[in-house]
Amino acid sequence: FLRLSRGMIDDSIVQNLNALMTPSTKPWDPASTSERQIRPVERRPTDPQACQSFKNEVLFQSWQTRSDVLNYCAGVALDPSDPDLALKQVESPNERERVIYERLDPYSGRFFPREARTEILGNLIRNERSVEGIIRSRTWGLVSERCGDHGTGWEEALNRWREDREAHRYIKVLCKSIRGGIMS
């Protein structure tokens, strides 16, 4: 899920942002290709409303869903009934300190300390969160370049979006309760 979601939104962010650009106002001039252009080509403006709509309805929504999945997985990964964890706690101190020489004794590897399943899953989730942070930082750099959101980081922008979403949800509930009170 994480790989597919990242591929659809973050990995194709340039294409998504290009789709937000307003079409050119002046028609194409065939003479523009007759000589080499030394000055940088002017970038077409991106519609600010389209940018905001893309961020609110696509980008932040995708990021929030991935955060929810990672939070759920983190909650499930902490399994107190993990049999590997119980075995590790029962393991004697002598077995933990045993030196393993697999070249001399190929069977000594069976005493090699294993990580518990909860530790493996915890490391995996930490790695995924780290990857998520890197991807979000890269994506936000491109979004802020095209949409003009300089000065705010992706964490701040996402938190502001979350607060706005909660405020809208609260207002909807309040309106429903008021409307229900008036109807009865």
C-alpha positions in Angstrom: 0.0 0.0 0.0 2.7 2.5 1.0 4.7 1.8 -2.2 1.6 2.2 -4.4 0.5 5.4 -2.7 3.9 6.9 -2.9 4.1 6.0 -6.6 0.8 7.6 -7.4 1.3 10.8 -5.6 4.9 11.6 -4.5 6.8 9.8 -7.3 4.8 11.5 -10.0 4.6 14.9 -8.2 6.1 16.8 -11.2 3.4 15.5 -13.5 0.7 16.2 -11.0 2.0 19.8 -10.6 2.3 20.3 -14.4 -1.3 19.4 -14.7 -2.2 22.3 -12.5 -0.5 24.9 -14.7 -2.7 27.3 -16.6 -2.4 27.1 -20.3 -0.3 29.6 -22.2 -2.1 32.9 -23.1 -0.1 33.6 -26.2 -0.1 31.2 -29.2 3.0 29.2 -30.1 5.4 31.0 -32.4 7.2 28.8 -34.9 10.0 31.4 -35.2 10.9 30.7 -31.5 12.7 27.5 -32.6 14.8 29.2 -35.3 17.5 30.2 -32.9 18.9 28.9 -29.6 17.3 30.4 -26.5 20.0 31.5 -24.0 17.7 32.9 -21.4 15.8 30.5 -19.2 12.3 29.6 -20.4 9.6 31.3 -18.4 7.6 28.9 -16.4 3.8 29.2 -16.8 2.1 30.3 -13.6 0.4 27.7 -11.4 -3.2 28.6 -10.4 -3.0 29.2 -6.6 -6.5 27.8 -6.1 -5.7 24.6 -8.0 -2.5 24.3 -5.9 -4.4 24.6 -2.7 -7.1 22.2 -3.9 -4.4 19.6 -4.9 -2.7 19.9 -1.5 -5.9 19.7 0.5 -7.7 17.0 -1.4 -4.9 14.8 -2.8 -1.5 15.4 -1.3 -2.3 15.8 2.4 -5.1 13.3 2.3 -2.6 10.7 0.9 0.0 11.6 3.5 -2.6 11.3 6.3 -3.8 7.9 5.1 -0.2 6.6 5.0 0.4 8.0 8.5 -2.8 6.3 9.7 -1.6 3.0 8.2 1.9 3.3 9.9 0.3 4.2 13.2 -2.1 1.2 13.0 0.9 -1.1 12.1 2.9 0.3 15.0 0.0 -0.5 17.4 -0.4 -4.0 16.0 3.4 -4.7 16.0 3.6 -4.3 19.8 2.4 -7.8 20.6 2.9 -8.6 24.3 2.2 -12.3 23.6 5.1 -12.6 21.1 6.7 -16.0 21.7 10.1 -14.8 20.5 10.1 -12.1 23.1 9.3 -14.6 25.9 12.1 -16.9 24.7 14.5 -14.0 24.7 13.6 -13.0 28.2 14.1 -16.6 29.4 17.4 -17.0 27.7 20.2 -17.3 30.2 23.0 -14.7 30.5 25.6 -17.3 29.6 23.8 -18.0 26.3 23.6 -14.3 25.5 27.3 -13.8 26.0 28.4 -16.9 24.1 30.9 -16.3 21.3 29.9 -17.8 18.0 32.6 -19.2 15.7 30.8 -20.5 12.7 34.0 -21.3 10.9 35.1 -23.7 13.6 31.6 -24.9 14.6 29.0 -24.5 11.9 26.3 -25.5 14.4 27.1 -22.7 16.8 24.9 -20.4 14.6 21.8 -22.0 16.3 22.8 -20.1 19.4 22.9 -16.8 17.5 20.6 -14.4 19.3 17.5 -13.6 17.2 15.5 -10.5 17.3 12.0 -10.9 18.6 9.2 -10.4 16.0 8.0 -7.2 17.7 11.6 -5.8 17.4 11.7 -6.7 13.7 8.3 -5.1 13.0 9.3 -2.1 15.1 12.5 -1.6 13.1 10.5 -2.0 9.8 8.0 0.6 10.9 10.8 3.0 11.9 12.4 2.6 8.6 9.1 3.2 6.7 8.6 6.4 8.8 12.1 7.5 7.9 11.5 6.9 4.2 8.1 8.7 4.5 9.9 11.7 6.0 12.4 11.8 3.2 9.8 11.4 0.5 7.6 14.1 2.0 10.5 16.5 2.3 11.4 16.0 -1.4 7.7 16.3 -2.5 7.1 19.4 -0.4 10.2 21.1 -1.9 8.8 20.7 -5.4 5.3 21.8 -4.3 6.6 24.9 -2.5 8.7 25.8 -5.5 5.7 25.6 -7.9 3.0 26.8 -5.6 4.9 29.4 -3.7 4.7 28.0 -0.2 8.2 29.1 0.8 9.0 29.3 4.5 6.8 26.5 5.7 7.9 23.0 6.2 5.8 20.0 5.2 5.2 19.1 8.9 3.8 22.5 9.6 1.6 22.5 6.5 0.3 19.1 7.2 -0.5 19.9 10.9 -2.3 23.1 9.8 -4.3 21.0 7.3 -5.2 18.5 10.1 -6.3 21.4 12.4 -8.5 22.9 9.6 -10.0 19.5 8.9 -10.8 18.9 12.6 -12.3 22.4 12.8 -14.5 21.7 9.7 -15.6 18.3 11.2 -16.5 20.0 14.5 -18.5 22.7 12.7 -20.4 20.0 10.8 -21.3 18.1 14.0 -22.3 21.4 15.7 -24.6 22.3 12.7 -26.1 18.8 12.7 -26.9 19.0 16.4 -28.4 22.5 16.1 -30.4 21.4 13.1 -31.6 18.3 15.0 -32.6 20.5 18.0 -34.6 22.8 15.8 -36.3 19.9 14.0 -37.5 18.3 17.2 
